[in-house]
Each structure stands twice: as C-alpha cells, then as structure tokens.
Coordinates of C-alpha atoms in Angstrom, one line a residue:
M1230 CA 168.5 131.1 171.6
E1231 CA 165.9 132.6 173.9
E1232 CA 168.0 135.8 174.3
A1233 CA 168.1 136.1 170.5
L1234 CA 164.5 135.6 170.2
Q1235 CA 163.7 138.2 172.8
T1236 CA 165.9 140.8 171.2
R1237 CA 164.2 140.2 167.9
E1238 CA 160.8 140.6 169.4
A1239 CA 161.9 143.9 171.1
E1240 CA 163.1 145.3 167.8
Q1241 CA 159.8 144.3 166.0
K1242 CA 157.8 146.0 168.8
E1243 CA 159.9 149.2 168.3
N1244 CA 159.4 149.3 164.6
A1245 CA 155.9 148.0 164.6
P1246 CA 153.2 150.4 163.0
R1247 CA 151.1 152.2 165.7
F1248 CA 147.7 150.4 165.5
R1249 CA 146.3 147.6 167.6
L1250 CA 146.4 144.1 166.6
K1251 CA 144.6 141.0 168.0
K1252 CA 146.9 139.5 170.5
P1253 CA 147.7 135.8 169.6
K1254 CA 147.0 133.1 172.1
K1255 CA 150.0 131.8 174.1
K1256 CA 149.4 128.2 172.9
T1257 CA 149.7 129.4 169.2
V1258 CA 153.0 131.3 169.9
A1259 CA 154.5 128.2 171.5
L1260 CA 153.5 126.0 168.6
L1261 CA 155.1 128.5 166.2
L1262 CA 158.4 128.7 168.2
A1263 CA 158.5 124.7 168.2
A1264 CA 158.2 124.6 164.5
V1265 CA 161.0 127.1 163.9
L1266 CA 163.2 125.0 166.2
V1267 CA 162.5 121.8 164.2
L1268 CA 163.3 123.4 160.9
C1269 CA 166.5 124.8 162.1
A1270 CA 167.5 121.5 163.5
G1271 CA 166.6 119.7 160.3
G1272 CA 168.5 122.2 158.1
M1273 CA 171.6 121.7 160.2
A1274 CA 171.3 118.0 159.9
L1275 CA 170.8 118.1 156.1
R1276 CA 173.9 120.3 155.8
S1277 CA 175.9 117.7 157.8
M1278 CA 175.0 114.9 155.5
G1279 CA 177.7 113.9 153.0
G1280 CA 177.5 113.7 149.2
Q1281 CA 177.3 109.9 149.4
Q1282 CA 174.2 110.0 151.6
A1283 CA 172.5 112.4 149.1
E1284 CA 173.2 109.9 146.3
A1285 CA 171.8 107.1 148.4
A1286 CA 168.7 108.9 148.9
A1287 CA 168.1 109.7 145.0
V1288 CA 165.7 107.6 143.2
Y1289 CA 166.2 107.6 139.3
Q1290 CA 163.6 107.1 136.7
E1291 CA 164.7 105.1 133.7
A1292 CA 163.4 105.2 130.2
S1293 CA 164.6 103.3 127.1
V1294 CA 165.5 105.2 123.8
E1295 CA 162.4 104.9 121.6
T1296 CA 161.3 105.7 118.0
R1297 CA 158.3 108.3 117.9
D1298 CA 156.9 111.2 116.2
I1299 CA 157.6 114.7 117.6
T1300 CA 155.7 117.8 116.9
N1301 CA 156.5 121.3 118.5
S1302 CA 153.4 123.5 118.3
L1303 CA 151.4 126.4 119.6
S1304 CA 147.7 125.9 120.5
S1305 CA 144.8 128.3 120.6
S1306 CA 141.1 128.3 120.0
G1307 CA 138.9 130.6 118.0
T1308 CA 135.6 131.0 116.0
L1309 CA 135.4 130.2 112.3
Q1310 CA 134.5 133.2 109.9
P1311 CA 133.7 133.3 106.2
A1312 CA 136.3 134.3 103.7
D1313 CA 134.2 137.5 103.2
S1314 CA 130.8 138.7 104.1
Y1315 CA 128.5 141.6 102.9
T1316 CA 125.2 142.8 104.0
V1317 CA 123.4 144.4 101.1
T1318 CA 121.6 147.5 101.9
T1319 CA 120.2 150.5 100.0
L1320 CA 120.1 154.2 100.7
V1321 CA 117.1 154.9 98.4
S1322 CA 113.5 154.2 99.3
G1323 CA 110.9 152.7 97.2
E1324 CA 108.9 149.4 96.1
V1325 CA 110.8 146.3 95.2
L1326 CA 109.7 145.5 91.6
S1327 CA 111.6 142.3 91.3
D1328 CA 114.1 140.0 92.8
T1329 CA 116.2 137.5 91.1
F1330 CA 117.4 135.0 93.7
E1331 CA 116.4 132.9 96.8
E1332 CA 118.0 132.3 100.1
G1333 CA 120.8 129.6 99.6
D1334 CA 121.6 130.6 96.0
L1335 CA 125.0 131.2 94.9
V1336 CA 125.3 134.7 93.3
E1337 CA 128.2 136.2 91.3
E1338 CA 129.7 139.6 91.9
G1339 CA 127.8 142.3 89.9
Q1340 CA 124.7 140.1 89.4
L1341 CA 121.5 142.0 89.6
L1342 CA 119.6 141.1 92.7
Y1343 CA 116.8 143.7 93.1
T1344 CA 115.1 146.2 91.0
L1345 CA 113.3 149.1 92.9
D1346 CA 110.8 151.6 91.5
S1347 CA 112.9 154.5 90.0
S1348 CA 110.2 156.6 88.3
D1349 CA 111.0 159.7 90.4
A1350 CA 114.8 159.3 90.0
A1351 CA 114.3 158.9 86.1
T1352 CA 112.4 162.2 85.9
S1353 CA 115.1 163.8 88.0
Q1354 CA 117.7 162.5 85.6
T1355 CA 115.7 163.9 82.5
Q1356 CA 115.6 167.3 84.1
A1357 CA 119.4 167.2 84.9
Q1358 CA 120.1 166.3 81.2
N1359 CA 118.1 169.3 79.9
S1360 CA 119.9 171.5 82.4
V1361 CA 123.3 170.2 81.1
A1362 CA 122.2 170.9 77.5
Q1363 CA 121.1 174.4 78.3
A1364 CA 124.4 175.1 80.2
E1365 CA 126.5 173.7 77.3
K1366 CA 124.7 176.0 74.8
S1367 CA 125.2 179.1 77.1
Y1368 CA 128.8 178.2 77.6
A1369 CA 129.3 177.8 73.7
Q1370 CA 127.6 181.2 73.3
A1371 CA 129.9 182.8 75.7
L1372 CA 133.0 181.4 74.0
E1373 CA 131.5 182.5 70.6
A1374 CA 131.1 186.1 71.9
K1375 CA 134.7 186.2 72.9
Y1376 CA 136.0 184.3 69.9
P1377 CA 133.6 185.1 66.9
T1378 CA 133.7 182.7 64.0
A1379 CA 132.6 182.6 60.3
D1380 CA 129.3 181.0 59.7
L1381 CA 129.9 180.6 56.0
S1382 CA 132.7 179.6 53.7
G1383 CA 133.4 182.1 50.8
T1384 CA 135.3 185.4 50.3
I1385 CA 135.4 188.3 52.7
S1386 CA 134.0 191.2 50.8
E1387 CA 134.4 193.9 53.5
V1388 CA 136.0 194.3 56.9
Y1389 CA 134.3 196.9 59.2
V1390 CA 136.6 197.1 62.3
K1391 CA 140.2 197.2 63.2
N1392 CA 142.5 195.9 66.0
G1393 CA 142.2 198.1 69.2
E1394 CA 138.7 199.2 68.4
S1395 CA 135.9 199.1 71.0
V1396 CA 132.6 197.4 70.0
S1397 CA 129.4 196.6 71.5
S1398 CA 126.8 194.0 70.9
G1399 CA 125.5 194.1 67.4
T1400 CA 128.6 196.0 66.0
E1401 CA 129.3 194.5 62.3
L1402 CA 132.6 192.9 62.1
L1403 CA 133.0 191.6 58.4
R1404 CA 131.0 190.5 55.4
I1405 CA 131.2 187.2 53.8
V1406 CA 130.1 186.2 50.3
G1407 CA 129.4 182.5 49.6
D1408 CA 129.7 183.0 45.8
D1409 CA 128.8 185.3 42.9
D1410 CA 126.3 183.1 41.1
L1411 CA 122.6 183.7 40.6
Y1412 CA 119.9 181.1 41.5
F1413 CA 116.4 180.5 39.9
N1414 CA 113.6 178.1 40.8
F1415 CA 111.7 177.8 37.5
L1416 CA 108.2 176.1 37.2
F1417 CA 107.1 174.1 34.3
T1418 CA 103.5 173.0 33.4
Y1419 CA 102.5 169.9 31.5
A1420 CA 106.0 168.5 32.1
D1421 CA 107.1 165.5 33.9
N1422 CA 110.2 165.6 36.2
S1423 CA 111.9 162.8 33.9
D1424 CA 112.0 165.5 31.1
F1425 CA 114.7 167.3 33.0
Y1426 CA 118.2 166.2 34.4
I1427 CA 121.0 167.8 36.4
G1428 CA 123.6 169.5 34.1
Q1429 CA 121.1 170.3 31.4
S1430 CA 121.6 173.7 29.8
A1431 CA 119.1 176.3 30.3
T1432 CA 118.5 179.8 28.5
I1433 CA 117.5 182.5 31.0
Y1434 CA 115.6 185.6 30.3
I1435 CA 116.0 188.4 32.8
N1436 CA 113.0 190.9 32.7
G1437 CA 114.1 194.4 31.8
M1438 CA 117.4 193.4 30.4
A1439 CA 118.5 192.7 26.7
G1440 CA 119.8 189.4 25.8
T1441 CA 119.9 186.1 27.8
L1442 CA 122.0 184.2 30.3
S1443 CA 123.3 180.6 30.1
G1444 CA 122.5 178.5 33.0
T1445 CA 122.7 174.9 34.2
V1446 CA 120.2 172.7 36.0
T1447 CA 121.4 171.8 39.5
E1448 CA 118.2 170.1 40.9
V1449 CA 115.0 168.7 39.8
S1450 CA 112.0 168.1 42.1
S1451 CA 111.1 164.6 42.8
G1452 CA 107.4 165.0 41.8
T1453 CA 104.9 167.5 40.6
T1454 CA 103.1 170.0 42.8
A1455 CA 100.1 172.4 42.3
S1456 CA 100.8 176.0 41.8
D1457 CA 98.8 178.9 43.2
N1458 CA 96.2 178.5 40.4
G1459 CA 95.8 174.8 40.8
K1460 CA 98.1 173.6 37.8
Q1461 CA 100.4 170.7 38.3
V1462 CA 104.0 171.9 37.9
T1463 CA 107.6 170.7 38.1
T1464 CA 110.2 172.7 39.8
V1465 CA 113.8 173.0 38.2
R1466 CA 116.6 174.8 40.0
V1467 CA 119.1 176.6 37.7
K1468 CA 122.3 178.4 38.5
A1469 CA 124.0 181.0 36.4
A1470 CA 127.0 183.3 36.5
N1471 CA 126.3 186.9 37.6
P1472 CA 127.4 189.3 35.0
G1473 CA 127.7 191.9 37.7
L1474 CA 124.5 194.0 37.0
I1475 CA 121.7 191.7 38.3
T1476 CA 120.3 192.0 41.7
S1477 CA 117.6 190.3 43.7
S1478 CA 115.0 192.8 42.5
Y1479 CA 115.0 191.3 39.1
T1480 CA 112.7 188.4 37.8
A1481 CA 113.3 185.8 35.2
S1482 CA 112.0 183.1 33.0
A1483 CA 113.8 180.2 31.1
A1484 CA 113.6 177.7 28.3
I1485 CA 115.0 174.1 29.0
G1486 CA 114.8 171.6 26.2
N1487 CA 111.3 171.9 24.7
Y1488 CA 109.7 173.5 27.7
I1489 CA 109.1 177.2 28.5
S1490 CA 108.9 178.0 32.2
Y1491 CA 105.5 179.0 33.7
G1492 CA 105.4 182.7 34.7
T1493 CA 108.5 184.4 36.2
V1494 CA 110.5 183.8 39.4
P1495 CA 112.7 186.0 41.6
V1496 CA 116.4 186.1 41.3
E1497 CA 118.3 184.6 44.2
M1498 CA 121.7 186.1 44.9
G1499 CA 124.7 184.0 46.2
E1500 CA 124.7 183.3 50.0
V1501 CA 126.0 186.2 52.1
S1502 CA 126.8 186.5 55.8
V1503 CA 127.5 189.5 58.0
V1504 CA 129.3 188.6 61.3
T1505 CA 128.4 190.8 64.2
A1506 CA 129.7 191.2 67.7
T1507 CA 127.5 189.6 70.5
T1508 CA 129.3 191.3 73.5
S1509 CA 131.1 194.5 74.4
G1510 CA 135.0 194.7 74.4
K1511 CA 138.1 195.6 72.5
V1512 CA 139.0 193.9 69.1
T1513 CA 142.2 192.0 69.0
D1514 CA 143.9 189.3 66.8
L1515 CA 142.0 190.5 63.7
D1516 CA 144.2 189.5 60.7
W1517 CA 141.6 189.2 57.9
L1518 CA 141.5 191.5 54.7
A1519 CA 138.9 192.1 52.0
G1520 CA 139.3 189.4 49.4
D1521 CA 140.6 186.6 51.8
S1522 CA 139.0 183.3 51.6
I1523 CA 137.4 182.1 54.8
S1524 CA 136.0 178.8 56.0
S1525 CA 133.0 178.3 58.3
G1526 CA 134.2 178.0 61.8
D1527 CA 137.4 180.0 61.3
R1528 CA 138.1 182.5 64.2
I1529 CA 137.6 186.1 63.1
C1530 CA 139.1 187.9 66.1
T1531 CA 139.2 188.0 69.9
I1532 CA 137.1 190.4 71.9
T1533 CA 138.6 191.2 75.3
G1534 CA 137.1 192.7 78.3
T1535 CA 135.8 192.1 81.8
S1536 CA 132.2 191.6 80.6
V1537 CA 133.0 189.0 78.1
D1538 CA 135.5 187.2 80.6
D1539 CA 132.8 187.1 83.4
Q1540 CA 130.2 185.8 81.0
I1541 CA 132.6 182.8 80.2
D1542 CA 133.3 182.2 83.9
N1543 CA 129.7 182.3 84.9
A1544 CA 128.8 179.9 81.9
Q1545 CA 131.6 177.4 83.0
I1546 CA 130.3 177.5 86.6
S1547 CA 126.7 176.8 85.5
L1548 CA 127.9 174.0 83.2
N1549 CA 130.0 172.4 86.0
N1550 CA 127.0 172.5 88.4
A1551 CA 124.7 171.1 85.8
Q1552 CA 127.0 168.3 85.0
T1553 CA 127.5 167.4 88.7
T1554 CA 123.6 167.4 89.2
L1555 CA 123.4 165.1 86.3
Q1556 CA 126.1 162.8 87.6
N1557 CA 124.3 162.7 90.9
A1558 CA 121.0 161.8 89.3
Q1559 CA 122.6 159.1 87.2
D1560 CA 124.3 157.7 90.4
N1561 CA 121.1 157.8 92.2
L1562 CA 119.2 156.0 89.3
E1563 CA 121.8 153.3 89.5
D1564 CA 121.0 152.8 93.2
Y1565 CA 117.8 151.5 92.2
Q1566 CA 119.4 148.5 90.5
I1567 CA 120.9 146.4 93.4
T1568 CA 123.7 144.2 92.4
A1569 CA 125.8 141.5 94.4
P1570 CA 129.1 143.3 95.8
I1571 CA 130.7 139.9 96.2
S1572 CA 130.4 136.3 94.7
G1573 CA 129.1 133.9 97.5
T1574 CA 126.0 132.3 99.1
V1575 CA 122.9 134.2 100.1
I1576 CA 122.7 133.4 103.8
T1577 CA 119.6 135.5 104.6
K1578 CA 117.0 137.3 102.5
T1579 CA 115.0 140.0 104.1
A1580 CA 113.3 141.7 101.2
K1581 CA 111.3 140.4 98.2
A1582 CA 109.2 141.7 95.3
G1583 CA 106.4 143.9 96.4
D1584 CA 108.0 145.0 99.7
K1585 CA 108.4 148.7 100.3
I1586 CA 111.9 149.6 101.5
E1587 CA 113.0 152.6 103.5
G1588 CA 116.5 153.5 102.7
G1589 CA 119.3 153.9 105.3
S1590 CA 120.0 151.8 108.2
S1591 CA 116.7 149.9 107.8
G1592 CA 117.2 149.3 104.2
T1593 CA 118.8 145.8 104.6
L1594 CA 118.0 143.5 101.7
C1595 CA 120.2 140.3 102.2
T1596 CA 123.4 139.0 103.5
I1597 CA 126.1 137.2 101.3
Y1598 CA 128.9 135.0 102.6
D1599 CA 131.9 133.9 100.5
L1600 CA 132.4 130.4 101.6
S1601 CA 135.1 129.5 99.2
Y1602 CA 137.2 129.0 102.4
L1603 CA 137.0 129.8 106.1
E1604 CA 139.3 131.8 108.5
M1605 CA 139.8 131.9 112.2
T1606 CA 142.1 134.1 114.4
M1607 CA 144.5 132.7 116.9
N1608 CA 145.9 134.8 119.7
I1609 CA 149.4 134.0 120.4
D1610 CA 151.3 135.0 123.4
E1611 CA 154.2 137.5 122.9
L1612 CA 156.7 134.9 124.0
D1613 CA 155.8 132.7 121.2
I1614 CA 154.9 135.1 118.3
S1615 CA 158.4 135.2 117.0
S1616 CA 158.2 131.5 116.2
V1617 CA 155.0 132.0 114.0
A1618 CA 155.4 132.8 110.2
V1619 CA 153.1 133.0 107.3
G1620 CA 152.9 129.6 105.4
Q1621 CA 152.9 127.4 108.6
T1622 CA 150.6 124.5 108.8
V1623 CA 147.8 124.5 111.3
N1624 CA 145.9 121.4 112.6
I1625 CA 142.2 122.3 113.4
T1626 CA 139.7 120.3 115.2
A1627 CA 135.9 121.1 116.0
D1628 CA 133.8 119.7 118.7
A1629 CA 130.9 119.8 116.1
V1630 CA 132.9 117.5 113.7
E1631 CA 134.2 114.5 115.8
G1632 CA 137.1 112.6 114.6
Q1633 CA 138.1 115.0 111.8
T1634 CA 141.2 117.1 111.7
Y1635 CA 141.3 119.9 109.1
T1636 CA 144.4 121.5 107.7
G1637 CA 144.9 125.2 107.6
T1638 CA 147.7 127.7 106.8
V1639 CA 149.0 130.8 108.6
T1640 CA 148.1 133.7 106.1
K1641 CA 148.9 136.8 108.4
V1642 CA 150.8 137.5 111.4
S1643 CA 149.7 140.9 112.8
V1644 CA 151.9 143.3 114.8
A1645 CA 149.0 145.0 116.4
G1646 CA 149.0 143.3 119.8
T1647 CA 146.5 143.4 122.6
T1648 CA 147.6 143.7 126.2
S1649 CA 145.5 142.5 129.0
G1650 CA 146.5 141.7 132.6
G1651 CA 150.3 142.5 131.7
I1652 CA 150.3 139.8 128.9
T1653 CA 150.3 140.8 125.2
T1654 CA 148.9 138.6 122.6
Y1655 CA 148.9 138.9 118.7
P1656 CA 146.3 137.9 116.3
V1657 CA 147.3 135.3 113.8
T1658 CA 145.0 134.7 110.8
V1659 CA 144.5 131.0 109.7
R1660 CA 142.8 130.0 106.4
I1661 CA 141.1 126.6 106.0
D1662 CA 140.3 125.6 102.2
E1663 CA 138.9 122.2 102.9
T1664 CA 135.9 123.0 105.0
D1665 CA 133.5 120.1 104.5
G1666 CA 131.4 119.9 107.6
L1667 CA 132.5 123.2 109.0
L1668 CA 130.3 126.3 109.2
P1669 CA 131.0 129.9 110.1
G1670 CA 130.4 130.4 113.8
M1671 CA 131.7 127.1 115.0
N1672 CA 134.2 127.2 117.8
V1673 CA 137.5 125.2 116.9
D1674 CA 140.8 124.4 118.5
A1675 CA 144.0 125.1 116.4
E1676 CA 147.6 124.0 116.6
I1677 CA 150.3 125.6 114.7
I1678 CA 153.1 123.2 113.8
L1679 CA 156.4 125.0 114.5
E1680 CA 158.6 121.8 114.0
Q1681 CA 158.0 118.3 113.1
A1682 CA 160.0 115.0 113.0
S1683 CA 158.5 111.6 112.2
G1684 CA 160.0 108.2 113.4
V1685 CA 163.0 109.6 115.2
M1686 CA 165.0 108.4 118.3
A1687 CA 163.5 110.3 121.3
I1688 CA 164.0 110.4 125.0
P1689 CA 162.1 112.3 127.9
N1690 CA 162.9 116.0 128.1
G1691 CA 164.0 115.7 131.7
A1692 CA 166.8 113.3 130.7
V1693 CA 168.9 116.0 128.9
N1694 CA 171.1 117.9 131.3
R1695 CA 173.0 121.2 130.9
G1696 CA 175.8 120.9 128.5
S1697 CA 173.8 118.4 126.4
T1698 CA 174.7 115.3 128.5
V1699 CA 172.6 112.3 129.3
L1700 CA 172.9 109.9 132.3
I1701 CA 172.6 106.2 131.0
T1702 CA 172.9 102.8 132.6
A1703 CA 176.4 101.5 132.5
D1704 CA 175.3 98.4 130.4
S1705 CA 173.7 100.5 127.7
P1706 CA 175.4 100.1 124.3
S1707 CA 176.4 103.8 124.1
A1708 CA 178.2 103.5 127.4
V1709 CA 181.4 102.8 125.6
N1710 CA 181.4 106.6 124.7
A1711 CA 181.1 107.6 128.4
L1712 CA 182.5 111.0 129.5
D1713 CA 185.1 111.4 132.0
Q1714 CA 182.7 112.8 134.6
E1715 CA 181.7 111.4 137.9
A1716 CA 178.4 109.7 137.7
P1717 CA 176.2 107.8 140.3
E1718 CA 177.1 104.1 140.7
G1719 CA 175.7 102.0 137.8
Y1720 CA 175.4 105.0 135.5
V1721 CA 177.7 107.0 133.1
Y1722 CA 177.3 110.3 131.2
V1723 CA 177.4 110.7 127.4
S1724 CA 177.3 113.7 125.2
V1725 CA 174.2 114.1 122.9
E1726 CA 173.1 116.2 120.1
T1727 CA 169.3 117.1 120.2
G1728 CA 166.7 118.3 117.7
V1729 CA 163.0 118.9 117.9
S1730 CA 161.1 118.6 121.1
D1731 CA 157.6 118.8 122.3
D1732 CA 156.1 119.0 125.9
S1733 CA 157.4 115.6 126.8
Y1734 CA 160.0 114.3 124.4
I1735 CA 163.1 115.5 122.6
Q1736 CA 164.7 114.2 119.4
V1737 CA 168.2 112.7 119.8
L1738 CA 170.4 113.4 116.7
S1739 CA 173.5 111.7 117.9
G1740 CA 175.1 110.2 121.0
L1741 CA 172.5 107.5 121.7
Q1742 CA 171.3 104.4 120.0
E1743 CA 168.5 101.9 120.3
G1744 CA 168.9 99.7 123.5
D1745 CA 170.3 102.7 125.6
V1746 CA 168.4 103.4 128.8
V1747 CA 168.5 107.0 130.3
A1748 CA 168.1 107.9 133.8
Y1749 CA 166.8 111.2 135.3
L1750 CA 165.1 112.2 138.6
Q1751 CA 161.4 112.9 138.7
T1752 CA 160.8 116.4 140.3
S1753 CA 157.1 116.6 140.7
S1754 CA 156.0 118.2 144.0
G1755 CA 154.5 114.9 145.1
S1756 CA 157.7 112.8 144.9
S1757 CA 159.5 111.6 148.1
G1758 CA 162.6 113.6 147.0
T1759 CA 160.9 117.0 147.6
M1760 CA 160.2 119.0 150.9
M1761 CA 158.3 122.3 150.9
G1762 CA 158.6 122.5 147.2
V1763 CA 162.5 122.1 147.1
T1764 CA 164.4 118.9 146.1
M1765 CA 166.4 117.9 148.9
A1766 CA 167.9 114.7 147.7
G1767 CA 170.4 114.7 144.8
G1768 CA 170.5 118.1 143.1
M1769 CA 171.2 118.8 139.4
P1770 CA 172.8 115.9 137.5
G1771 CA 176.0 117.0 135.8
G1772 CA 175.6 120.6 137.0
G1773 CA 171.8 120.7 136.9
G1774 CA 169.1 120.6 134.3
G1775 CA 168.8 123.3 131.6
M1776 CA 167.4 124.1 128.1
P1777 CA 168.1 121.1 125.8
S1778 CA 170.1 121.9 122.6
G1779 CA 167.6 122.4 119.7
G1780 CA 164.5 121.8 121.7
G1781 CA 162.0 123.4 124.1
M1782 CA 161.9 123.7 127.8
P1783 CA 162.4 120.1 129.3
G1784 CA 159.4 118.7 131.0
G1785 CA 161.4 117.4 134.1
G1786 CA 162.8 120.8 135.2
M1787 CA 165.8 120.1 137.5
G1788 CA 167.0 116.5 137.9
G1789 CA 168.9 114.8 140.7
G1790 CA 172.4 113.4 140.8
P1791 CA 175.8 114.4 141.8
G1792 CA 176.9 117.9 141.9
G1793 CA 174.2 119.3 144.3
F1794 CA 172.7 122.8 144.1

C-alpha cells in the first residue's frame, strides 16, 4: 500500500504545475492517509455483506391507503395590473376652458373630458377653408379652359373654328342663341298690379314700323314704383315673337286691357352667348354645327397643348395642398376637444379648468384605468411551459387580502421567453374577473391548476416503484393479487395504475383498496440508511424508484428493498 502511495505521489509531482504551493503540515497528511484507509476498509466490508444483511438493515416506512384531494399545479408570483390603462395627454397648448369630471369618476370611451381655448386654431381653419375654395375655383377654371362648355341652352347660330385649328385666349368658338323672341318691360300709370295677369294679351306698337305685334304678359311687378318723374307706375313684362326685322335699337309702347303704357321702352332681344377660348392650344373633338340645339354645360370641344395641361396640373397640386392644410387645421382643432380614449375610472386628474397647458411631454391631463378585470403575468419555467394552456384555472392569493382565494384564467401563453442564468422562462397572462378587495399594484401568488382529482384513493409518491409496482404488507386486502416477485419478509408486491399526483401524493386508479398498507424507504439525507449522501442499506425496491405512471416526480426518489443498486 505504501509503495502504491509513493508511486502516485511521484507521478503527481512530475505532472504538477510549476508554481509554489504552501507545504501542508505532516500531521495533516497523516490524518488524510488514515481517513483514506478507513474508507477503503469500510467499502470492502460493505461489499462483503450479503443481501440478507442489507435487508435486515433496511427500515421501511408504512402508510395506509387514504382518500384525499390531489392537485397538480405550477406556482409563481406577480403584480396585478388593470385590464387597460391610458394616460391622457395633449399635443396642443392653451388654457383649459372646462372639465367635465372628477378624480374617481367612471367615464365612457369618447366622452368629452376637457375643452381647451382654440381661438387661434379656429382662425387657421377659416383661412384654410378659404384657400380650398380658391383652389377649387382655379382648378375648375383650368378644366373649363381645356374643355370649354356652353353657358346657355339654345340653338347654335354660328361656329367660328374647326378641328386642328390653333387658338389663343379670347378666340371666339361659337355663338348660341337662347330664343328668337322679343321682350319688353312696359310701365303703366294710374293702374294697380291687380289690373294685369300672366297670359294676358298685349298689343305692341314698334316705333318707326307700321302695324302692331301681338304679345303675352309673362310677369307683373308685385307693387308700384316711382318713375323718374315721380309718378307711381306698375311694370308689366311682355314677350312677343320676332318677325325678323326688329333689333334692340327699336323702342315700343303697348296697350293691355283698358290701359296704355307710359312712354316707350327699349326692345330686348332673346339671350345670346358667344363662347370664347380662355387658353392657347389646338382645337379637337369639335362636333357641333350651326343649327344644332345645345344645353348649358355641354362640352363644346377639347383644347390640347402643354400650356393648358400644365395649368391643370398646377391647379390640381394647389388644390391638394390646400385640402391637406385644411385637414390638418381641422385635426388640430379637434385636438382642443379632449375625449376619453377608453372606458374606465379616473385614477389621477392633473389638470382642471383655468389651468394653462403646455402641449407635449408635459401635457398630461389625467390617467384612466379600466378596472373591469385585473391581469397578472406568471413567469413559467421552460420545463413546465408545455403543460400550460389557455383556459386553465388559476388560484390567486394576496397578502393584502387574508383568507381570500380568487379564481383566474390563463388568457395568453407567450412564446417570447426570457433567458437568465441559463434558465428560460415564458410569460403567462392570467385574467381575474372577480376582484373585490384587489387593486392594481398588489403582489399576489398564483397557482395554475394542471390536473385535479377530488376524493380519490392516494398513497405517498415514494411508494410507487419503477414498473408501477407497490410494496404492501402481507396482511393487506390486496395482497391476494401479489406478483410473483421476491419481496422483503412480511411484504408483497402488487401492480397498480396511477393517475394525478402532486408533490407528496399520487392517485391510485386500480390495484389497491381501502385497508391496504404500503411500505417504502425514506431516503432523506438525515436518515440512518444514508452515508455521505448515498443510500447504503437496501437499494431500489423492485428494481429501484422511478417516475410513477400518470403522475409527477415521486417525492421519495429512490426507495430501499431487494435488488440493490
């Protein structure tokens, strides 16, 4: 033994790093060598012990099959948050003219909260509206220049241009005659307007022409007026067909009923319009001929050319810019009416009527919480996250509310994990609807219920061995179903089917019954059957402890019994 130790010490010196270490005292070395010899001797003695000696050293813990509730769960803690929250701010500056609420009030989404002084913004909006109106007019004129239209309904008497001809601003395109009738506004003295009526016949005398014309009353003035010499007169409008020789240079008088008109009046010809070009270009799409009937608004032709197209483009750009400015002004004006962005309770109110607000980051007005429900976030370990699903029930307790357990529901399982210290956790959102006594900001403990069974047969987790077998006392009722498997004296093995488990107990679905007593080895580090953290007496019953069927990790770890390690 000494030669082996000396050889090992020589090898260690040969391979040792080249720096100086503090030399241990001779007494310390001697103690270490003695300890190694004791351990080696103890190991050899243990290996020489037979299986019967190991069984004799094993001490089994017994437990009766019992009925209990079992819950398999995951636990975490977190801080309560409102369902939604919003800090109401403003980007505009001004004096608060009015507020409609107090701190603690319930407000509805869209409800008016504040009104700010918007006089400057209103002026800007008016100016923007005027700019849009002017831009619209300019755009309409640009289109009219390219596509001239009739401004009168009637008959085309003359066409002055043809397709392909170049024109400039002011060039006459065509002439429209509204009708061929003559019109007269006759004056009558010493007559009342009730003495005349629409449709009444009139005899017209044209000065300088022989004979008379027949006309018809089309309009009677609603009252009498004073003439240029102070006489009270009634005006009667008469229409007559033009025989073709009369022009606007003639004057006329008339007799209507028993009255002769006062003096003479000029002849008015039927309405006439000459349409002219308002831009330069080439005439196209002109399909009108003299004698054609035309209506007001009908397109006469198209005038093409760079000038007219540029005019339209520029007018369109100006209109778009003006409309954008107006929209911005309207949006800006709306900013002076502050409404609630969400429904909820006003938690803080930092501005009131009479205050002057500076827009931007300092323009905070109030804070609103939606307290219709509360939420919290649980951080679940990566090994457990696959067991969590939306809809699972969560039991919640708060130190601030003693003796009360609240029920929540998993509403979201995020896949965005956070890694710290080599461990990844995933956020799980929990919603709590019944919140009496709870407030945002409170710290709570939460337990997600993965599996649950009430009033079921259960045994300690450590009693279930690999292969779903359980060691029971030989006098247990279920011993009649004993397996053909070697067991410690006074015990037999039976096969079981397991279900839900928690940290301590596991559900037994079949294989055991009331009155059965199970046996297992307690493997805590403080038990007499352990040495230096290793179980020395016994080993694993029936081949060793393992994961129970249908349950979680057994609380007892490895149990003792025949079979050894």
